[in-house]
Every structure is written in structure tokens, then in C-alpha cells.
mmCIF file of N, CA, C and O in Angstrom:
data_model
loop_
_atom_site.group_PDB
_atom_site.id
_atom_site.type_symbol
_atom_site.label_atom_id
_atom_site.label_comp_id
_atom_site.label_asym_id
_atom_site.label_seq_id
_atom_site.Cartn_x
_atom_site.Cartn_y
_atom_site.Cartn_z
ATOM 1 N N UNK A 1 -60.221 -126.792 188.728
ATOM 2 C CA UNK A 1 -59.560 -127.851 188.171
ATOM 3 C C UNK A 1 -58.361 -128.284 189.015
ATOM 4 O O UNK A 1 -57.376 -127.537 189.272
ATOM 5 N N UNK A 2 -58.120 -129.509 189.520
ATOM 6 C CA UNK A 2 -57.028 -129.983 190.370
ATOM 7 C C UNK A 2 -56.202 -130.998 189.505
ATOM 8 O O UNK A 2 -56.886 -131.634 188.542
ATOM 9 N N UNK A 3 -55.049 -130.934 189.833
ATOM 10 C CA UNK A 3 -54.179 -131.669 189.122
ATOM 11 C C UNK A 3 -53.171 -132.533 190.038
ATOM 12 O O UNK A 3 -52.806 -132.063 191.252
ATOM 13 N N UNK A 4 -52.752 -133.605 189.797
ATOM 14 C CA UNK A 4 -51.905 -134.432 190.473
ATOM 15 C C UNK A 4 -50.401 -134.293 189.564
ATOM 16 O O UNK A 4 -50.309 -134.651 188.445
ATOM 17 N N UNK A 5 -49.496 -134.283 190.481
ATOM 18 C CA UNK A 5 -47.974 -134.689 189.763
ATOM 19 C C UNK A 5 -47.464 -135.505 190.665
ATOM 20 O O UNK A 5 -47.317 -135.244 191.764
ATOM 21 N N UNK A 6 -46.944 -136.657 190.004
ATOM 22 C CA UNK A 6 -46.098 -137.518 190.831
ATOM 23 C C UNK A 6 -44.746 -137.472 190.427
ATOM 24 O O UNK A 6 -44.388 -137.611 189.246
ATOM 25 N N UNK A 7 -44.107 -137.056 191.585
ATOM 26 C CA UNK A 7 -42.601 -136.956 191.278
ATOM 27 C C UNK A 7 -41.763 -138.229 192.010
ATOM 28 O O UNK A 7 -42.049 -138.754 192.961
ATOM 29 N N UNK A 8 -40.576 -138.310 191.507
ATOM 30 C CA UNK A 8 -39.810 -139.373 192.003
ATOM 31 C C UNK A 8 -39.068 -138.891 193.307
ATOM 32 O O UNK A 8 -38.838 -137.354 193.524
ATOM 33 N N UNK A 9 -38.706 -139.384 194.221
ATOM 34 C CA UNK A 9 -38.043 -138.906 195.354
ATOM 35 C C UNK A 9 -36.601 -137.969 194.950
ATOM 36 O O UNK A 9 -36.331 -136.992 195.670
ATOM 37 N N UNK A 10 -36.040 -138.307 193.785
ATOM 38 C CA UNK A 10 -34.813 -137.596 193.346
ATOM 39 C C UNK A 10 -34.594 -138.114 191.808
ATOM 40 O O UNK A 10 -34.990 -139.024 191.552
ATOM 41 N N UNK A 11 -33.923 -137.423 191.324
ATOM 42 C CA UNK A 11 -33.500 -137.614 189.982
ATOM 43 C C UNK A 11 -32.405 -138.904 189.910
ATOM 44 O O UNK A 11 -32.683 -139.813 188.922
ATOM 45 N N UNK A 12 -31.647 -138.886 190.894
ATOM 46 C CA UNK A 12 -30.833 -140.359 191.063
ATOM 47 C C UNK A 12 -31.662 -141.442 191.155
ATOM 48 O O UNK A 12 -31.220 -142.710 190.453
ATOM 49 N N UNK A 13 -32.368 -141.399 191.821
ATOM 50 C CA UNK A 13 -33.425 -142.698 192.236
ATOM 51 C C UNK A 13 -34.266 -142.970 190.853
ATOM 52 O O UNK A 13 -34.365 -144.152 190.566
ATOM 53 N N UNK A 14 -34.807 -141.960 190.215
ATOM 54 C CA UNK A 14 -35.323 -142.181 189.124
ATOM 55 C C UNK A 14 -34.500 -142.875 187.862
ATOM 56 O O UNK A 14 -35.004 -143.692 187.314
ATOM 57 N N UNK A 15 -33.206 -142.271 187.850
ATOM 58 C CA UNK A 15 -32.321 -142.809 186.941
ATOM 59 C C UNK A 15 -32.151 -144.210 187.108
ATOM 60 O O UNK A 15 -32.078 -145.143 186.201
ATOM 61 N N UNK A 16 -31.835 -144.615 188.547
ATOM 62 C CA UNK A 16 -31.845 -145.747 188.860
ATOM 63 C C UNK A 16 -32.923 -146.926 188.458
ATOM 64 O O UNK A 16 -32.784 -148.028 188.189
ATOM 65 N N UNK A 17 -34.085 -146.205 188.610
ATOM 66 C CA UNK A 17 -35.395 -147.059 188.372
ATOM 67 C C UNK A 17 -35.363 -147.341 186.878
ATOM 68 O O UNK A 17 -35.796 -148.471 186.400
ATOM 69 N N UNK A 18 -35.251 -146.395 186.003
ATOM 70 C CA UNK A 18 -35.307 -146.362 184.823
ATOM 71 C C UNK A 18 -34.253 -147.306 184.187
ATOM 72 O O UNK A 18 -34.544 -148.379 183.304
ATOM 73 N N UNK A 19 -32.809 -147.391 184.602
ATOM 74 C CA UNK A 19 -31.864 -148.133 184.187
ATOM 75 C C UNK A 19 -32.457 -149.654 184.830
ATOM 76 O O UNK A 19 -32.180 -150.639 184.032
ATOM 77 N N UNK A 20 -33.009 -149.812 185.859
ATOM 78 C CA UNK A 20 -33.041 -151.056 186.527
ATOM 79 C C UNK A 20 -34.283 -151.664 185.505
ATOM 80 O O UNK A 20 -34.235 -153.244 185.543
ATOM 81 N N UNK A 21 -35.257 -150.998 185.028
ATOM 82 C CA UNK A 21 -36.269 -151.921 184.351
ATOM 83 C C UNK A 21 -35.644 -152.254 183.020
ATOM 84 O O UNK A 21 -36.262 -153.260 182.456
ATOM 85 N N UNK A 22 -34.528 -151.503 182.316
ATOM 86 C CA UNK A 22 -33.993 -152.334 181.252
ATOM 87 C C UNK A 22 -34.615 -151.847 179.892
ATOM 88 O O UNK A 22 -34.400 -152.483 178.971
ATOM 89 N N UNK A 23 -35.725 -151.354 180.150
ATOM 90 C CA UNK A 23 -36.618 -150.833 178.805
ATOM 91 C C UNK A 23 -35.953 -149.636 177.895
ATOM 92 O O UNK A 23 -36.286 -149.791 176.762
ATOM 93 N N UNK A 24 -35.245 -148.979 178.472
ATOM 94 C CA UNK A 24 -34.629 -147.564 177.772
ATOM 95 C C UNK A 24 -33.144 -147.705 177.511
ATOM 96 O O UNK A 24 -32.265 -148.311 178.304
ATOM 97 N N UNK A 25 -32.760 -147.326 176.245
ATOM 98 C CA UNK A 25 -31.231 -147.168 175.990
ATOM 99 C C UNK A 25 -30.874 -145.883 176.766
ATOM 100 O O UNK A 25 -31.719 -145.011 177.459
ATOM 101 N N UNK A 26 -29.668 -145.733 177.140
ATOM 102 C CA UNK A 26 -29.023 -144.547 178.048
ATOM 103 C C UNK A 26 -29.503 -143.244 177.343
ATOM 104 O O UNK A 26 -29.846 -142.344 178.037
ATOM 105 N N UNK A 27 -29.610 -143.212 176.017
ATOM 106 C CA UNK A 27 -29.964 -141.939 175.391
ATOM 107 C C UNK A 27 -31.525 -141.714 175.476
ATOM 108 O O UNK A 27 -31.963 -140.489 175.817
ATOM 109 N N UNK A 28 -32.255 -142.703 175.570
ATOM 110 C CA UNK A 28 -33.862 -142.544 176.170
ATOM 111 C C UNK A 28 -33.914 -142.004 177.446
ATOM 112 O O UNK A 28 -34.723 -141.157 177.663
ATOM 113 N N UNK A 29 -33.195 -142.551 178.276
ATOM 114 C CA UNK A 29 -33.181 -142.143 179.761
ATOM 115 C C UNK A 29 -32.765 -140.768 179.772
ATOM 116 O O UNK A 29 -33.440 -140.184 180.596
ATOM 117 N N UNK A 30 -31.679 -140.347 179.116
ATOM 118 C CA UNK A 30 -31.344 -139.121 179.371
ATOM 119 C C UNK A 30 -32.240 -138.036 178.761
ATOM 120 O O UNK A 30 -32.674 -136.846 179.435
ATOM 121 N N UNK A 31 -32.972 -138.630 177.600
ATOM 122 C CA UNK A 31 -34.180 -137.690 177.091
ATOM 123 C C UNK A 31 -35.198 -137.613 178.124
ATOM 124 O O UNK A 31 -35.807 -136.639 178.194
ATOM 125 N N UNK A 32 -35.705 -138.546 178.722
ATOM 126 C CA UNK A 32 -36.677 -138.928 179.685
ATOM 127 C C UNK A 32 -36.333 -137.852 181.028
ATOM 128 O O UNK A 32 -37.274 -137.026 181.354
ATOM 129 N N UNK A 33 -35.066 -137.992 181.548
ATOM 130 C CA UNK A 33 -34.831 -136.929 182.325
ATOM 131 C C UNK A 33 -34.812 -135.412 182.152
ATOM 132 O O UNK A 33 -35.524 -134.730 182.861
ATOM 133 N N UNK A 34 -34.489 -135.160 180.890
ATOM 134 C CA UNK A 34 -34.294 -133.776 180.569
ATOM 135 C C UNK A 34 -35.784 -133.368 180.407
ATOM 136 O O UNK A 34 -36.318 -132.230 180.849
ATOM 137 N N UNK A 35 -36.807 -134.158 179.822
ATOM 138 C CA UNK A 35 -38.078 -133.804 179.720
ATOM 139 C C UNK A 35 -38.794 -133.559 181.127
ATOM 140 O O UNK A 35 -39.441 -132.502 181.301
ATOM 141 N N UNK A 36 -38.385 -134.378 182.041
ATOM 142 C CA UNK A 36 -39.025 -134.371 183.388
ATOM 143 C C UNK A 36 -38.518 -133.121 183.876
ATOM 144 O O UNK A 36 -39.117 -132.215 184.607
ATOM 145 N N UNK A 37 -37.196 -132.869 184.046
ATOM 146 C CA UNK A 37 -36.699 -131.554 184.450
ATOM 147 C C UNK A 37 -37.461 -130.222 183.936
ATOM 148 O O UNK A 37 -37.659 -129.344 184.633
ATOM 149 N N UNK A 38 -37.583 -130.239 182.439
ATOM 150 C CA UNK A 38 -38.068 -129.234 181.749
ATOM 151 C C UNK A 38 -39.637 -129.121 182.504
ATOM 152 O O UNK A 38 -40.094 -127.768 182.715
ATOM 153 N N UNK A 39 -40.330 -130.171 182.560
ATOM 154 C CA UNK A 39 -41.607 -129.942 183.130
ATOM 155 C C UNK A 39 -41.581 -129.474 184.502
ATOM 156 O O UNK A 39 -42.446 -128.623 184.885
ATOM 157 N N UNK A 40 -40.666 -129.816 185.242
ATOM 158 C CA UNK A 40 -40.448 -129.299 186.648
ATOM 159 C C UNK A 40 -40.309 -127.936 186.887
ATOM 160 O O UNK A 40 -40.802 -127.281 187.668
ATOM 161 N N UNK A 41 -39.414 -127.559 185.895
ATOM 162 C CA UNK A 41 -39.269 -126.045 185.704
ATOM 163 C C UNK A 41 -40.332 -125.435 185.339
ATOM 164 O O UNK A 41 -40.668 -124.211 186.125
ATOM 165 N N UNK A 42 -41.250 -125.691 184.539
ATOM 166 C CA UNK A 42 -42.517 -124.954 184.310
ATOM 167 C C UNK A 42 -43.379 -124.944 185.300
ATOM 168 O O UNK A 42 -43.768 -123.931 185.681
ATOM 169 N N UNK A 43 -43.430 -126.069 186.072
ATOM 170 C CA UNK A 43 -44.276 -125.837 187.302
ATOM 171 C C UNK A 43 -43.811 -125.017 188.577
ATOM 172 O O UNK A 43 -44.430 -124.284 189.082
ATOM 173 N N UNK A 44 -42.376 -125.198 188.525
ATOM 174 C CA UNK A 44 -41.847 -124.209 189.456
ATOM 175 C C UNK A 44 -42.117 -122.618 189.189
ATOM 176 O O UNK A 44 -42.104 -121.780 189.862
ATOM 177 N N UNK A 45 -42.249 -122.471 187.748
ATOM 178 C CA UNK A 45 -42.398 -121.080 187.492
ATOM 179 C C UNK A 45 -43.862 -120.578 187.316
ATOM 180 O O UNK A 45 -44.221 -119.500 186.901
ATOM 181 N N UNK A 46 -44.853 -121.498 187.616
ATOM 182 C CA UNK A 46 -46.033 -121.089 187.798
ATOM 183 C C UNK A 46 -46.473 -120.184 188.988
ATOM 184 O O UNK A 46 -45.692 -120.308 190.090
ATOM 185 N N UNK A 47 -47.387 -119.234 188.816
ATOM 186 C CA UNK A 47 -47.857 -118.472 189.822
ATOM 187 C C UNK A 47 -48.352 -119.197 191.125
ATOM 188 O O UNK A 47 -48.957 -120.585 190.837
ATOM 189 N N UNK A 48 -48.158 -118.850 192.270
ATOM 190 C CA UNK A 48 -48.424 -119.625 193.566
ATOM 191 C C UNK A 48 -49.978 -120.025 193.473
ATOM 192 O O UNK A 48 -50.258 -121.296 193.801
ATOM 193 N N UNK A 49 -50.702 -119.229 193.021
ATOM 194 C CA UNK A 49 -52.295 -119.424 192.822
ATOM 195 C C UNK A 49 -52.702 -120.838 192.229
ATOM 196 O O UNK A 49 -53.538 -121.446 192.365
ATOM 197 N N UNK A 50 -51.733 -120.909 191.025
ATOM 198 C CA UNK A 50 -52.210 -122.045 190.062
ATOM 199 C C UNK A 50 -51.434 -123.285 190.840
ATOM 200 O O UNK A 50 -51.763 -124.372 190.916
ATOM 201 N N UNK A 51 -50.218 -123.086 191.426
ATOM 202 C CA UNK A 51 -49.304 -124.365 192.050
ATOM 203 C C UNK A 51 -50.213 -124.700 193.272
ATOM 204 O O UNK A 51 -50.203 -126.056 193.481
ATOM 205 N N UNK A 52 -51.176 -123.812 193.962
ATOM 206 C CA UNK A 52 -51.785 -124.473 195.074
ATOM 207 C C UNK A 52 -52.867 -125.479 194.679
ATOM 208 O O UNK A 52 -53.481 -126.238 195.408
ATOM 209 N N UNK A 53 -53.250 -125.515 193.313
ATOM 210 C CA UNK A 53 -54.245 -126.493 192.445
ATOM 211 C C UNK A 53 -53.406 -127.673 192.297
ATOM 212 O O UNK A 53 -54.124 -128.577 191.752
ATOM 213 N N UNK A 54 -52.170 -127.673 192.471
ATOM 214 C CA UNK A 54 -51.571 -129.126 192.116
ATOM 215 C C UNK A 54 -51.258 -129.743 193.371
ATOM 216 O O UNK A 54 -50.815 -129.340 194.265
ATOM 217 N N UNK A 55 -51.633 -131.109 193.476
ATOM 218 C CA UNK A 55 -51.491 -132.077 194.495
ATOM 219 C C UNK A 55 -50.238 -132.743 194.046
ATOM 220 O O UNK A 55 -50.015 -133.562 193.090
ATOM 221 N N UNK A 56 -48.870 -132.508 194.900
ATOM 222 C CA UNK A 56 -47.576 -133.316 194.541
ATOM 223 C C UNK A 56 -47.621 -134.427 195.319
ATOM 224 O O UNK A 56 -47.978 -134.604 196.545
ATOM 225 N N UNK A 57 -47.339 -135.808 194.610
ATOM 226 C CA UNK A 57 -47.171 -136.827 195.394
ATOM 227 C C UNK A 57 -45.611 -137.113 195.129
ATOM 228 O O UNK A 57 -45.292 -137.354 193.959
ATOM 229 N N UNK A 58 -44.799 -137.548 196.065
ATOM 230 C CA UNK A 58 -43.475 -138.031 195.917
ATOM 231 C C UNK A 58 -43.542 -139.695 196.107
ATOM 232 O O UNK A 58 -44.017 -140.286 196.917
ATOM 233 N N UNK A 59 -43.165 -140.404 194.912
ATOM 234 C CA UNK A 59 -43.323 -141.884 194.714
ATOM 235 C C UNK A 59 -42.034 -142.545 195.374
ATOM 236 O O UNK A 59 -41.330 -142.908 194.610
ATOM 237 N N UNK A 60 -41.925 -142.444 196.657
ATOM 238 C CA UNK A 60 -40.818 -143.239 197.356
ATOM 239 C C UNK A 60 -41.094 -144.637 197.406
ATOM 240 O O UNK A 60 -40.445 -145.459 197.671
ATOM 241 N N UNK A 61 -42.578 -144.895 197.700
ATOM 242 C CA UNK A 61 -43.052 -146.197 197.935
ATOM 243 C C UNK A 61 -44.327 -146.285 197.147
ATOM 244 O O UNK A 61 -45.358 -145.392 197.265
ATOM 245 N N UNK A 62 -44.224 -147.191 196.184
ATOM 246 C CA UNK A 62 -45.393 -147.393 195.288
ATOM 247 C C UNK A 62 -46.636 -147.678 196.084
ATOM 248 O O UNK A 62 -47.716 -146.827 195.562
ATOM 249 N N UNK A 63 -46.872 -148.367 197.017
ATOM 250 C CA UNK A 63 -48.348 -148.634 197.695
ATOM 251 C C UNK A 63 -48.800 -147.248 198.311
ATOM 252 O O UNK A 63 -49.837 -146.962 198.151
ATOM 253 N N UNK A 64 -47.736 -146.531 198.950
ATOM 254 C CA UNK A 64 -48.225 -145.200 199.677
ATOM 255 C C UNK A 64 -48.625 -144.113 198.619
ATOM 256 O O UNK A 64 -49.703 -143.543 198.715
ATOM 257 N N UNK A 65 -47.859 -144.081 197.575
ATOM 258 C CA UNK A 65 -48.254 -143.118 196.378
ATOM 259 C C UNK A 65 -49.222 -143.559 195.715
ATOM 260 O O UNK A 65 -50.241 -142.605 195.570
ATOM 261 N N UNK A 66 -49.826 -144.861 195.534
ATOM 262 C CA UNK A 66 -51.055 -145.184 195.039
ATOM 263 C C UNK A 66 -52.253 -144.927 196.176
ATOM 264 O O UNK A 66 -53.172 -144.196 195.501
ATOM 265 N N UNK A 67 -51.952 -145.188 197.448
ATOM 266 C CA UNK A 67 -52.967 -144.853 198.270
ATOM 267 C C UNK A 67 -53.177 -143.295 198.194
ATOM 268 O O UNK A 67 -54.550 -142.728 198.485
ATOM 269 N N UNK A 68 -52.170 -142.549 198.066
ATOM 270 C CA UNK A 68 -52.431 -140.956 198.182
ATOM 271 C C UNK A 68 -53.107 -140.598 196.930
ATOM 272 O O UNK A 68 -53.879 -139.664 197.179
ATOM 273 N N UNK A 69 -52.796 -141.156 195.745
ATOM 274 C CA UNK A 69 -53.442 -140.777 194.578
ATOM 275 C C UNK A 69 -54.892 -141.118 194.643
ATOM 276 O O UNK A 69 -55.890 -140.338 194.227
ATOM 277 N N UNK A 70 -55.188 -142.043 195.135
ATOM 278 C CA UNK A 70 -56.676 -142.854 195.155
ATOM 279 C C UNK A 70 -57.523 -141.706 196.178
ATOM 280 O O UNK A 70 -58.353 -141.448 195.925
ATOM 281 N N UNK A 71 -56.857 -141.432 197.239
ATOM 282 C CA UNK A 71 -57.297 -140.570 198.243
ATOM 283 C C UNK A 71 -57.823 -139.155 197.710
ATOM 284 O O UNK A 71 -58.805 -138.697 197.763
ATOM 285 N N UNK A 72 -56.988 -138.705 196.931
ATOM 286 C CA UNK A 72 -57.048 -137.426 196.096
ATOM 287 C C UNK A 72 -58.227 -137.518 195.408
ATOM 288 O O UNK A 72 -59.127 -136.777 195.109
ATOM 289 N N UNK A 73 -58.022 -138.612 194.397
ATOM 290 C CA UNK A 73 -59.051 -138.939 193.380
ATOM 291 C C UNK A 73 -60.699 -139.096 193.957
ATOM 292 O O UNK A 73 -61.615 -138.226 193.675
ATOM 293 N N UNK A 74 -60.520 -139.821 194.905
ATOM 294 C CA UNK A 74 -61.906 -139.951 195.843
ATOM 295 C C UNK A 74 -62.446 -138.779 196.417
ATOM 296 O O UNK A 74 -63.619 -138.248 196.312
ATOM 297 N N UNK A 75 -61.546 -137.800 196.830
ATOM 298 C CA UNK A 75 -61.968 -136.585 197.505
ATOM 299 C C UNK A 75 -62.331 -135.427 196.573
ATOM 300 O O UNK A 75 -63.056 -134.611 196.878
ATOM 301 N N UNK A 76 -61.902 -135.661 195.290
ATOM 302 C CA UNK A 76 -62.146 -134.700 194.298
ATOM 303 C C UNK A 76 -62.986 -135.140 193.191
ATOM 304 O O UNK A 76 -63.205 -134.444 191.964
ATOM 305 N N UNK A 77 -63.469 -136.308 193.224
ATOM 306 C CA UNK A 77 -64.506 -136.584 192.096
ATOM 307 C C UNK A 77 -65.925 -136.323 192.449
ATOM 308 O O UNK A 77 -66.359 -136.336 193.630
ATOM 309 N N UNK A 78 -66.507 -136.025 191.493
ATOM 310 C CA UNK A 78 -68.106 -135.815 191.660
ATOM 311 C C UNK A 78 -68.582 -136.998 191.331
ATOM 312 O O UNK A 78 -68.553 -137.564 190.496
ATOM 313 N N UNK A 79 -69.871 -136.932 192.167
ATOM 314 C CA UNK A 79 -70.837 -138.145 191.983
ATOM 315 C C UNK A 79 -71.860 -137.840 191.326
ATOM 316 O O UNK A 79 -72.508 -136.836 191.395
#
């Protein structure tokens, strides 16, 4: 089983993006950031043999990230 994890370039950029959307309250943004940090800690604590099965994509540029995810899916989908 292969997994994709899409990460922001940094937490500061993620906060800027969330604030820029205007969809969430500051409290909601803080909860989202805490949840993301918790998930990252869990990933960081996984054994290396499991981490190797995770494909990490850094979403600094949406088009590039989409192409990378699509290539991953194409490479790992069964026909």
C-alpha cells in the first residue's frame, strides 16, 4: 500500500493561505494547524520501512503538485 502526503512548504505559508481564503476563523485555523502538526509528528515517528511507503509532495506550486500526484497515481494504479 502506497500513501501520498501533501505538505505545505511551511507552516507560515499554510497559515497565510488559510487566512487568505477567508473561510476559517482564527480559532479554526489554529485547530487545523495543531491537527496538521500532530499528524506530522505521527508520520515522523513511523518506522523507516513504513515511511518509505509514503510519497511526500510539497505544495509550493499547485500545478507542479498536481502533476506530481497524478504521476504517482499513474505509476501505482493497477490496470
